[in-house]
Coordinates of C-alpha atoms in Angstrom, one line a residue:
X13 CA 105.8 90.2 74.4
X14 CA 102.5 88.2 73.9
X15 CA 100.8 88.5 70.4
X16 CA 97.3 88.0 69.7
X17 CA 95.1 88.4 66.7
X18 CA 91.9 89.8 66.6
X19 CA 89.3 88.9 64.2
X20 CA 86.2 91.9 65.2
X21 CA 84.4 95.0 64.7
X22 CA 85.8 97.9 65.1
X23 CA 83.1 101.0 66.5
X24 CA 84.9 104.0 66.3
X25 CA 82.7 105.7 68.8
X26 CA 81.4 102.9 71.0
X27 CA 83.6 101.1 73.7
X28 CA 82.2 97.7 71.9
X29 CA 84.0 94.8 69.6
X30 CA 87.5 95.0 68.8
X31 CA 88.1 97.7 69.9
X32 CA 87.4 96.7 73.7
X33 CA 90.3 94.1 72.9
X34 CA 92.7 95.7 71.2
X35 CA 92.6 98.1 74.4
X36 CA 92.6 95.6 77.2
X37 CA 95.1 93.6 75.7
X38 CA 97.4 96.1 75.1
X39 CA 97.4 98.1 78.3
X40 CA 98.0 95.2 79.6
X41 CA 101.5 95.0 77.7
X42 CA 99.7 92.2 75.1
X43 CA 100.7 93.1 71.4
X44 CA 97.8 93.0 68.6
X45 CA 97.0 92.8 65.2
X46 CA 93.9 93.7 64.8
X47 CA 91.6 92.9 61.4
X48 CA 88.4 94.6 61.5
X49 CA 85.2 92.6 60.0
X50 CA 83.1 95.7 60.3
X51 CA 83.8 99.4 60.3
X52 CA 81.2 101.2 62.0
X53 CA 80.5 105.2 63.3
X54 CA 78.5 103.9 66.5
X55 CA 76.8 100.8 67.9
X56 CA 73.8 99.5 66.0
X57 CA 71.9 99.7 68.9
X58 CA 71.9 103.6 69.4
X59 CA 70.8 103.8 65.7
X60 CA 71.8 103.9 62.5
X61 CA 75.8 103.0 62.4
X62 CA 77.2 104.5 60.2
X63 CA 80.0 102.7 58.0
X64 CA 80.1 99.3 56.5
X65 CA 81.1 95.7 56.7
X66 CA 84.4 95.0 55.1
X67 CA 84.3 93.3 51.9
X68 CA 85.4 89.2 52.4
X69 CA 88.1 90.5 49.4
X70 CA 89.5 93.1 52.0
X71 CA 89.1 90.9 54.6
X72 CA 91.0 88.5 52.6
X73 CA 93.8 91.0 52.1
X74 CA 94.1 92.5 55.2
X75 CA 95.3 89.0 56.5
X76 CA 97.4 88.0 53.5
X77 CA 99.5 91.3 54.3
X78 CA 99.8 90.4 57.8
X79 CA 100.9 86.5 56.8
X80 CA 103.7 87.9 54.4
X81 CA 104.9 90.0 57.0
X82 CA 105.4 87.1 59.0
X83 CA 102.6 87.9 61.5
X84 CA 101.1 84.2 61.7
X85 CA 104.4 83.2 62.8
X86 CA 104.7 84.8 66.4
X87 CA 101.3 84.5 67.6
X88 CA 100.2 83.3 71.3
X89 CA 96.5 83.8 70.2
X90 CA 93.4 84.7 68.0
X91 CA 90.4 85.8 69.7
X92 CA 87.1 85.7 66.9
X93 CA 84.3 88.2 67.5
X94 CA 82.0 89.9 65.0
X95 CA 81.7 89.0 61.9
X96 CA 79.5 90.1 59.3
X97 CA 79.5 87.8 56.1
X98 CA 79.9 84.3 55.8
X99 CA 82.8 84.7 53.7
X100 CA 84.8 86.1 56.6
X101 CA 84.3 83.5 58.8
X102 CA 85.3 81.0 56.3
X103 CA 88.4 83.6 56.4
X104 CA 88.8 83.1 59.3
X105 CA 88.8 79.2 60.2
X106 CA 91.3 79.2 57.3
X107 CA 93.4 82.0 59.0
X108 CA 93.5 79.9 62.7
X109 CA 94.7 76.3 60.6
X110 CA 97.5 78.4 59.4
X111 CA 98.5 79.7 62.7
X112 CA 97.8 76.6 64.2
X113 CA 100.1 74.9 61.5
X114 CA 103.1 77.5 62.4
X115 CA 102.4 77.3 66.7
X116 CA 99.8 74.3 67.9
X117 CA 99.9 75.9 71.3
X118 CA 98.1 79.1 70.1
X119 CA 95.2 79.9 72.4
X120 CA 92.0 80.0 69.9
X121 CA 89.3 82.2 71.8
X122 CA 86.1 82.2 69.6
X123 CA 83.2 84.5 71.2
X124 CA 80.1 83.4 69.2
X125 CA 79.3 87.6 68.7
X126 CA 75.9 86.5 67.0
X127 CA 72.5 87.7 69.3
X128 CA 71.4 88.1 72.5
X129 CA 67.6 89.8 74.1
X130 CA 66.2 86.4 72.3
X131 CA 67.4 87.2 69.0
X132 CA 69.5 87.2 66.5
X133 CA 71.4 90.0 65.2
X134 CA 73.8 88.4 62.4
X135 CA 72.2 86.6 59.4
X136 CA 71.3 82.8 60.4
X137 CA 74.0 82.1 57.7
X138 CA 76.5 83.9 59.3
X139 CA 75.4 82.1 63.2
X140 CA 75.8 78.9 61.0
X141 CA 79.1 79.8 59.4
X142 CA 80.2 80.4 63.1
X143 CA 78.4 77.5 65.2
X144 CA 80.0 74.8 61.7
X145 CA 83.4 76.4 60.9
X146 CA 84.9 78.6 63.5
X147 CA 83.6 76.4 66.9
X148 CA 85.5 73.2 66.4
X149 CA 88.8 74.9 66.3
X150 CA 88.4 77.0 69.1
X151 CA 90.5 75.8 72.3
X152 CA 87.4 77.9 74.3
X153 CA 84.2 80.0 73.4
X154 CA 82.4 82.9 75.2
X155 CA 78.7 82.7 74.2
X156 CA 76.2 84.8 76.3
X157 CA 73.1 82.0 77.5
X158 CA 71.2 83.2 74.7
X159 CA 74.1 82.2 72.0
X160 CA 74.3 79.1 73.6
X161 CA 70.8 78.5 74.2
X162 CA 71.0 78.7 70.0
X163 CA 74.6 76.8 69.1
X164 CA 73.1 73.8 71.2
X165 CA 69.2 74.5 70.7
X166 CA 68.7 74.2 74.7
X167 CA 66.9 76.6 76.8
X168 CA 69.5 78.5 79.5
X169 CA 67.4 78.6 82.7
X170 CA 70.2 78.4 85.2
X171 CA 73.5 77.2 85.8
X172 CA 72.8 73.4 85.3
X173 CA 71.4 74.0 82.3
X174 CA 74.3 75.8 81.0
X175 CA 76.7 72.9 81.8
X176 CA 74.4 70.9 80.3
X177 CA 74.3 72.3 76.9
X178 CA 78.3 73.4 77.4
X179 CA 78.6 69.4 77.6
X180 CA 76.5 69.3 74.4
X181 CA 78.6 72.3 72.9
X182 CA 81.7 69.7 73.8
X183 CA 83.9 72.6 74.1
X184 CA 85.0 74.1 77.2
X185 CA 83.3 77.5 77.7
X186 CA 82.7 80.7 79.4
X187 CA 79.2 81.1 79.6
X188 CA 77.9 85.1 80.6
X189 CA 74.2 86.6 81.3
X190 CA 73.1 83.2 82.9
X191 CA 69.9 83.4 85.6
X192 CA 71.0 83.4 89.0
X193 CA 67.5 84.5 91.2
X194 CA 68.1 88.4 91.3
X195 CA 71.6 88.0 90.3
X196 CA 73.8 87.4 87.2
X197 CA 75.8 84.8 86.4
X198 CA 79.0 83.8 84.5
X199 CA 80.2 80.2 84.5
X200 CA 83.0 78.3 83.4
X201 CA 82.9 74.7 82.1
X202 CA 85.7 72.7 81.0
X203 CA 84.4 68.8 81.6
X204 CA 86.6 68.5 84.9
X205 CA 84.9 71.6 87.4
X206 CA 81.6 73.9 86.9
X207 CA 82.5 77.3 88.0
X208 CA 80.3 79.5 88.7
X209 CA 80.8 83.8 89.7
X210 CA 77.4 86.0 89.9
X211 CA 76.8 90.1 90.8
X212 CA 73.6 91.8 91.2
X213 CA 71.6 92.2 88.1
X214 CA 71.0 95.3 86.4
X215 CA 67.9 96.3 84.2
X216 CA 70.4 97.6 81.9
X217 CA 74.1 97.5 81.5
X218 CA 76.7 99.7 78.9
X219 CA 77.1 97.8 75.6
X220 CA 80.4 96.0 75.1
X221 CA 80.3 94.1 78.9
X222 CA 80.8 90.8 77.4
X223 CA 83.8 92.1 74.9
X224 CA 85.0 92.8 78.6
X225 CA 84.7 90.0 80.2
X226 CA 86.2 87.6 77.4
X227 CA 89.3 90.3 76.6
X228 CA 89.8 90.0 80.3
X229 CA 89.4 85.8 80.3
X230 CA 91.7 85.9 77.0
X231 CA 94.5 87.5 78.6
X232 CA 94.8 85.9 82.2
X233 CA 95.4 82.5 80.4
X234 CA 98.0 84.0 78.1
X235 CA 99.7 84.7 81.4
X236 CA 98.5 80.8 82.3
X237 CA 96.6 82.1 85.3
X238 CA 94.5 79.3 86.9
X239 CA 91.3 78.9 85.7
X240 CA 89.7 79.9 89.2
X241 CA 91.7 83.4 89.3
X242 CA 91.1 84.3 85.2
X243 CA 87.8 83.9 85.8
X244 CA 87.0 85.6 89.0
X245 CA 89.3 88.1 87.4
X246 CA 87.4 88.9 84.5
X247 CA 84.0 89.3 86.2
X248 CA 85.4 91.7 88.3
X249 CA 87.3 93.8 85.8
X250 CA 83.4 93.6 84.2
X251 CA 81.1 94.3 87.1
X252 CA 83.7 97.0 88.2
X253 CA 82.6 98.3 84.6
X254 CA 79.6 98.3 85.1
X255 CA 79.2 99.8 88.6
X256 CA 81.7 103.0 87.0
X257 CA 79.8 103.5 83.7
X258 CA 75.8 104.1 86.1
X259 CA 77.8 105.8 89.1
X260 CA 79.5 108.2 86.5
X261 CA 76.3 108.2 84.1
X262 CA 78.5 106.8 81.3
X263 CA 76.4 105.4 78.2
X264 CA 79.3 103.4 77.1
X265 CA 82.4 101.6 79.3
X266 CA 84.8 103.2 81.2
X267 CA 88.8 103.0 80.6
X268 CA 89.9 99.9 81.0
X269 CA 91.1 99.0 84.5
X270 CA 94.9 100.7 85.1
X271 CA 93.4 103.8 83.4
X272 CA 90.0 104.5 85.5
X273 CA 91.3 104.2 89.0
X274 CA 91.2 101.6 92.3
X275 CA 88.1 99.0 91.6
X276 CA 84.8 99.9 92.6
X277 CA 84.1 99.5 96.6
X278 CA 81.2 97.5 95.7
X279 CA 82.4 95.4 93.6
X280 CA 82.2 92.2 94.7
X281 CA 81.5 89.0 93.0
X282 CA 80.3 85.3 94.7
X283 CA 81.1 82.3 93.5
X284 CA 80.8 78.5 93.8
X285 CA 82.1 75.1 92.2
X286 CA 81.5 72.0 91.1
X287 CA 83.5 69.5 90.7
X288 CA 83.2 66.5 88.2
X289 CA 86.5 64.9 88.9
X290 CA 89.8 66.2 90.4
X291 CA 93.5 65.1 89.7
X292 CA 95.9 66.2 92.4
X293 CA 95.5 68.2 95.5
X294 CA 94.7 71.6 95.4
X295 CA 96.7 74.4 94.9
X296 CA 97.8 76.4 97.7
X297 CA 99.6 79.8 96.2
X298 CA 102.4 81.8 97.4
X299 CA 103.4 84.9 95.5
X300 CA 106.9 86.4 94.9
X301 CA 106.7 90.1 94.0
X302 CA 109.1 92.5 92.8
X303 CA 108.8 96.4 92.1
X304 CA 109.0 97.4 88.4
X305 CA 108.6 100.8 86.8
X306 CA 105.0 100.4 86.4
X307 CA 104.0 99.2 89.6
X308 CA 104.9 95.7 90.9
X309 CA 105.3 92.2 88.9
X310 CA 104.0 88.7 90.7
X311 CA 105.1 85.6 90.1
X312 CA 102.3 82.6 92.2
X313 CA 104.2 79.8 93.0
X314 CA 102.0 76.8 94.3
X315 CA 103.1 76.0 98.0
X316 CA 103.3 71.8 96.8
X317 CA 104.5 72.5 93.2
X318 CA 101.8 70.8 91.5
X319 CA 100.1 73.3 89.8
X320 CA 101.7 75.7 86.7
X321 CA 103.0 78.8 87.4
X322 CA 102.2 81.7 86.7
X323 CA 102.7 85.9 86.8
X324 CA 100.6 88.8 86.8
X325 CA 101.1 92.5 87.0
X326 CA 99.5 95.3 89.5
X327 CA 99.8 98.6 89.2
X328 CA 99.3 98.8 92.9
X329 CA 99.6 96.1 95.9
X330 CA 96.1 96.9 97.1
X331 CA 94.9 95.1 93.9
X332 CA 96.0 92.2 95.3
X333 CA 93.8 92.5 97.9
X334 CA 91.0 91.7 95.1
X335 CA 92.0 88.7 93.9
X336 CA 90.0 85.4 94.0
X337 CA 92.5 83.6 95.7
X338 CA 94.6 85.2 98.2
X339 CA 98.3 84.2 98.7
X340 CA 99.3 82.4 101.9
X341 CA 102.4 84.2 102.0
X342 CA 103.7 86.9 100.2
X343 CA 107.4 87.4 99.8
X344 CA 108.8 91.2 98.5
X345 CA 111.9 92.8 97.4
X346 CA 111.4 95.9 99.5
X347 CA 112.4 96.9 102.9
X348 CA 109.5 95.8 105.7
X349 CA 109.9 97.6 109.3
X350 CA 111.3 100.6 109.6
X351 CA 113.8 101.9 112.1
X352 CA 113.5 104.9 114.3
X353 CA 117.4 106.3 113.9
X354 CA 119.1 105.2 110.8
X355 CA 122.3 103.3 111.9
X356 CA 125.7 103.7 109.4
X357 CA 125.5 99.8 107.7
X358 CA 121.8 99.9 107.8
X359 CA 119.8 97.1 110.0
X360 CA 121.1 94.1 111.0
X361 CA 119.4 92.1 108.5
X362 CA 121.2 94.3 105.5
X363 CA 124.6 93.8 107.2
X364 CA 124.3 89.9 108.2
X365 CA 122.9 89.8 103.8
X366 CA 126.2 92.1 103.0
X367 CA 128.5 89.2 104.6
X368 CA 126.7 86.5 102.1
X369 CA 127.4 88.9 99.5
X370 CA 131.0 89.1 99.0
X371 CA 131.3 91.2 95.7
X372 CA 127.9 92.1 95.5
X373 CA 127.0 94.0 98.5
X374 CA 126.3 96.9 96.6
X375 CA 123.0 95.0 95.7
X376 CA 122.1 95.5 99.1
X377 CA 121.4 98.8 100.2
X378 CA 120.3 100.7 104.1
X379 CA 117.0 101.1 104.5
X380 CA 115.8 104.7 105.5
X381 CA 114.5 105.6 108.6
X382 CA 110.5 106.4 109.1
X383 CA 111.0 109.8 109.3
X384 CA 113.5 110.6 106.6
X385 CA 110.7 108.5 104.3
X386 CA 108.1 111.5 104.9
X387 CA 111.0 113.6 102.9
X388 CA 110.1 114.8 99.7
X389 CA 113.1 116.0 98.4
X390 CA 116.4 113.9 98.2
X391 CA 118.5 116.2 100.0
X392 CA 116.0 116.4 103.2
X393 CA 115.9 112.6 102.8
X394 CA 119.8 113.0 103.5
X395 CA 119.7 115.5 106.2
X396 CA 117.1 113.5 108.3
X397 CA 118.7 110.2 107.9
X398 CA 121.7 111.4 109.1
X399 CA 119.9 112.4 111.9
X400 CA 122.2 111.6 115.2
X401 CA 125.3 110.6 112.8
X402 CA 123.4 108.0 111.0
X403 CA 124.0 107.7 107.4
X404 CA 123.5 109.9 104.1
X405 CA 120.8 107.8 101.7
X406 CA 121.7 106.9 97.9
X407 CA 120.3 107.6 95.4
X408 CA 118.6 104.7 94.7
X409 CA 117.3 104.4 98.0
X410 CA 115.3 107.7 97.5
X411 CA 113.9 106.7 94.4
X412 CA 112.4 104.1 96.1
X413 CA 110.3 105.9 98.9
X414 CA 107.1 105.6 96.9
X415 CA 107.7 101.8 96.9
X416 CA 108.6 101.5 100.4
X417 CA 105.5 104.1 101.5
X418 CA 103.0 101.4 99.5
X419 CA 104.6 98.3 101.0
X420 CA 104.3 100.2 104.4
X421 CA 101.3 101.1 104.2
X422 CA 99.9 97.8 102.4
X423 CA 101.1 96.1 105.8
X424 CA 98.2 97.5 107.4
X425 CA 95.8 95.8 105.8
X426 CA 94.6 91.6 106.1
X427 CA 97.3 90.4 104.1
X428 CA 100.3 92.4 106.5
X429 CA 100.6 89.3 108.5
X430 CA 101.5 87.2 105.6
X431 CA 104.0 89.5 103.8
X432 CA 108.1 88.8 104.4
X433 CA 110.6 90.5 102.9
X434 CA 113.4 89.2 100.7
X435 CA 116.1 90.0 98.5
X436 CA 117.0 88.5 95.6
X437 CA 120.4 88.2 95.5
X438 CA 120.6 86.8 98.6
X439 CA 117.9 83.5 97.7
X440 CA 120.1 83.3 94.4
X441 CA 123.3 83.0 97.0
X442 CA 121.6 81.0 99.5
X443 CA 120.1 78.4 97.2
X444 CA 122.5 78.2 94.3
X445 CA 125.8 78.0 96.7
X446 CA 127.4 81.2 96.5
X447 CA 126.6 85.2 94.5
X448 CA 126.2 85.3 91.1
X449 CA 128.7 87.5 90.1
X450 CA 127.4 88.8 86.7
X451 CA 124.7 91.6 86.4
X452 CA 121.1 90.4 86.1
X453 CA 121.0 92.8 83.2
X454 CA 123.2 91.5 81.3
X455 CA 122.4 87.9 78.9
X456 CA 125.0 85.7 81.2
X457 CA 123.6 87.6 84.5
X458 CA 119.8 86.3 82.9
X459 CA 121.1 83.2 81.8
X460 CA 122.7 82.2 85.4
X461 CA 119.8 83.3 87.2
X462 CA 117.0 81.5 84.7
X463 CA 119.5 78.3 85.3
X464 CA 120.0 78.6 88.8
X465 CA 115.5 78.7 88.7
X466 CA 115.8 75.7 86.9
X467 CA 117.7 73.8 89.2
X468 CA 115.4 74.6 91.9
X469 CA 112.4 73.0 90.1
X470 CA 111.1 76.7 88.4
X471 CA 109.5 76.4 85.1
X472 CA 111.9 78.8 83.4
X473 CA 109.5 78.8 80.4
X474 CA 106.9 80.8 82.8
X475 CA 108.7 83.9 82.4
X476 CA 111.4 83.3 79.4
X477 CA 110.9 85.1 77.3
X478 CA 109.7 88.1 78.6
X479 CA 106.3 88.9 78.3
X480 CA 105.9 92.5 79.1
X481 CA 107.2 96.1 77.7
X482 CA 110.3 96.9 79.2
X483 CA 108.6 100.4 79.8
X484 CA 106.7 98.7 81.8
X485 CA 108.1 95.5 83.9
X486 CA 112.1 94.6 83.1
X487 CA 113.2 91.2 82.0
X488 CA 115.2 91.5 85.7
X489 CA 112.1 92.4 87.0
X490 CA 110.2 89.1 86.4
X491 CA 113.4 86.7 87.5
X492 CA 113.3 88.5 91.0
X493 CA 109.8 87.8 90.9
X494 CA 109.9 84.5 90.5
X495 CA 112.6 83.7 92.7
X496 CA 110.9 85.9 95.6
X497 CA 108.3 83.4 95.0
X498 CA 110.7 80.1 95.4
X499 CA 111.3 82.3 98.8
X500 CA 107.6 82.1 99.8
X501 CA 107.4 78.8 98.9
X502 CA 110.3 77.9 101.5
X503 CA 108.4 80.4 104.2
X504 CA 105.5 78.4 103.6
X505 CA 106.8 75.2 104.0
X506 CA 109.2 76.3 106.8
X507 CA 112.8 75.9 105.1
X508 CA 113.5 79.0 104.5
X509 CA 116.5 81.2 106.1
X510 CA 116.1 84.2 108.4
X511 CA 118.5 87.1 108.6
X512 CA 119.0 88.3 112.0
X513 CA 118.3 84.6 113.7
X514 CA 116.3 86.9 116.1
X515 CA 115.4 89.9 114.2
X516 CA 114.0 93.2 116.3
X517 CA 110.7 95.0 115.4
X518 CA 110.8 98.8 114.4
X519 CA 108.3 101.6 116.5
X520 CA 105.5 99.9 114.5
X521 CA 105.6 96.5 115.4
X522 CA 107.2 95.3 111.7
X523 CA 110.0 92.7 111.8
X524 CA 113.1 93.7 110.6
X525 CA 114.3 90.5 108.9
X526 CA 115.6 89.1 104.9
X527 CA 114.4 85.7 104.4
X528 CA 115.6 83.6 101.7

């Protein structure tokens, strides 16, 4: 599981700071440790506080207690907000050189948390303590355009002069509450490609939006999403914020994202790109996805294998109907098409897998008929399966009507046409010679697979070790995932394997076919 540090306020009232964080992260299956700079009732801007800053001493402390537990040691990243003294920043830089010293490939996020409105709202010692000690170690930064209007002592008109003073910065950064005409925009500049996303403006927006938006940055490149999709990503997760918090008269944020419901229908975001130089040929993506017990785990796979890697987790497959970039070709572990009668040995495409799959057939089992999947109740599952002496369902079959009913109705929408289904075992057979014969749950069922990934040019490191809760997504879960996207990857580039040869359609017009 991912660890991050957070260096911020914490508002116990106010959906600001820290707290935003420690919450997005989290839900998201990120572990924290969090270290408050501040400790506050509300947010200054409603009025008097409440609370206190946190003495640099028990700053100080906090952080020695979590370095003699060992807690430098396992970290993937420290994000920097708030801070309220120059003493703690001078904490802090000394904290990141120590984690950096135990793991240089620890993602430093600083967020420059020091005005905005054409002000400052820290101490000019503090904004100096931050622009001279805490920005030259930071791999990115997050500044609004008034904070880097300040850092660089440029004026933030527009875009261009953003990347302008981003280039001056000399880090790479993500740049919110840039003009845009009657919009809003958030750019990203890293010295190879200007990226730009931008939303309607609002006269006034719920505190904490930029907390948002670099929580949500923060934690798509732990999961070493490409820069196009984190960022697209985390303006929506923002502006979906923002539409929820007026439509539902919030004066604060809403729950982050898997807690307050499908994204907003208006939420939509534009975008554009420049590019100042380009290594390569684009990316084309594929994704590989694989039911878990808290929705469905991804695995994007780029169609020409030049670009990384990388997974992501939905709570439902319409999400992926959101996304920035859409896949080419999807490829599931769930049954696609349907038939009318249930046959004893299931389609043909189940039985034709079954003879690949000598001692593990099990692994494969009948799909249900459409009408026994409108059963709520496992025994009336049974009854009308069996239906004109067709078969009796397991019991793992039931369980996975809700799956099946999403995947069935998800091929409705614009991205049916690119979704094929798969099977696991069967690519692991197909493409490594033969079944494994040891349980994926098991550490030599894991080990096989993740070397059997390997040989087929996966980067193994991508998904071992397992970055989720096992509440949440399986360490199983994730190797399916990623080789259901070595599957895509073949559809796409037309090498993959079809089971029937010449597979039939159900009632609804959905082939009936395993690829692999």
């Amino acid at each position: 599981m991912p660890k991050v540090l957070v260096l911020s306020s914490h508002v116990a009232s106010s959906r600001v700071g820290g707290k935003v964080a420690v919450t997005i992260l989290e839900n998201a299956g990120v572990d924290t440790v969090f270290c408050p700079t501040v400790t506050l009732g509300r947010h200054p801007g409603l009025g008097a506080p409440g609370g206190a800053a946190v003495s640099d001493e028990a700053f100080a402390g906090m952080l020695e207690g979590v370095e003699a537990n060992g807690g430098f040691e396992r970290l993937d990243a420290v994000l920097t907000g708030y801070f309220a003294t120059p003493g703690q920043v001078t904490i802090a830089a000394e904290t990141i050189r120590k984690v950096r010293t135990l793991n240089e490939k620890a993602i430093i996020a600083v967020d420059p948390i020091i005005g905005d409105d054409g002000r400052l709202y820290v101490p000019e010692t503090v904004a100096r303590a931050v622009r001279d000690h805490l920005l030259p170690l930071a791999d990115f930064v997050t500044p609004n355009a008034f904070e880097l209007g300040w850092l660089t002592r440029l004026e933030i008109t527009d875009a261009d002069a953003a990347r302008r003073a981003v280039q001056k910065l000399g880090k790479a950064a993500l740049v919110s509450s840039i003009p845009a005409g009657d919009e809003i925009g958030v750019m990203y500049e890293d010295f190879s490609e200007m990226r730009l996303r931008t939303h309607p403006r609002f006269d006034k927006s719920p505190k904490g939006a930029g907390d948002v938006l670099t929580a949500e940055f923060l934690l798509n490149r732990i999961a070493r999403a490409p820069t196009d999709v984190a960022l697209h990503h985390a303006v929506l997760m923002v502006y979906d914020a923002i539409l929820k918090s007026r439509e539902w008269d919030y004066g604060h944020l809403p729950l982050p994202r898997q807690k307050a419901g499908p994204i907003h229908p208006d939420a939509t975001i534009a975008g554009r790109m420049k590019q100042h130089h380009r290594v390569g040929e684009n990316a084309r993506w594929v994704l590989g996805l694989d039911g878990c017990r808290g929705g469905w785990i991804g695995v994007w796979y780029d169609i020409h294998g030049h670009a990384s890697p990388h997974h992501q987790f939905f709570t439902r497959l319409d999400q992926i109907l959101m996304e920035a970039i859409l896949p080419e070709i999807i490829a599931i572990d769930i049954p696609i098409g349907l038939p009318d009668i249930a046959r004893r040995g299931g389609r043909a495409c189940e039985r034709e897998a079954r003879a690949r799959l000598k001692g593990k057939t099990s692994s494969v089992f009948s799909a249900p008929s459409r009408k026994a999947l409108s059963a709520t109740t496992y025994e009336n599952a049974c009854l009308i399966n069996a239906f004109d002496d067709g078969p009796r369902l397991s019991q793992q079959s039931f369980h996975l009507f809700p799956k099946i009913r999403e995947a069935d109705a998800f091929m409705a929408s614009s991205l049916g046409p690119r979704v094929y289904e798969t099977h696991p075992e069967l690519a692991f057979a197909v493409l490594d010679r033969g079944p494994i014969r040891e349980s994926k749950r098991t550490p030599e069922g894991r080990k096989a697979r993740l070397t059997a990934l390997r040989k087929l040019g996966f980067p193994v490191s991508v998904i071992d070790p397992h970055a989720y809760p096992v509440s949440k997504v399986a360490p199983d879960d994730l190797v399916d995932a990623a080789i259901c996207a070595v599957v895509a990857q073949r559809i796409a580039n037309g090498q993959h394997l079809t089971l029937p040869g010449d597979p039939p359609q159900d009632g609804h017009g959905l082939t009936m076919a395993i690829h692999a």
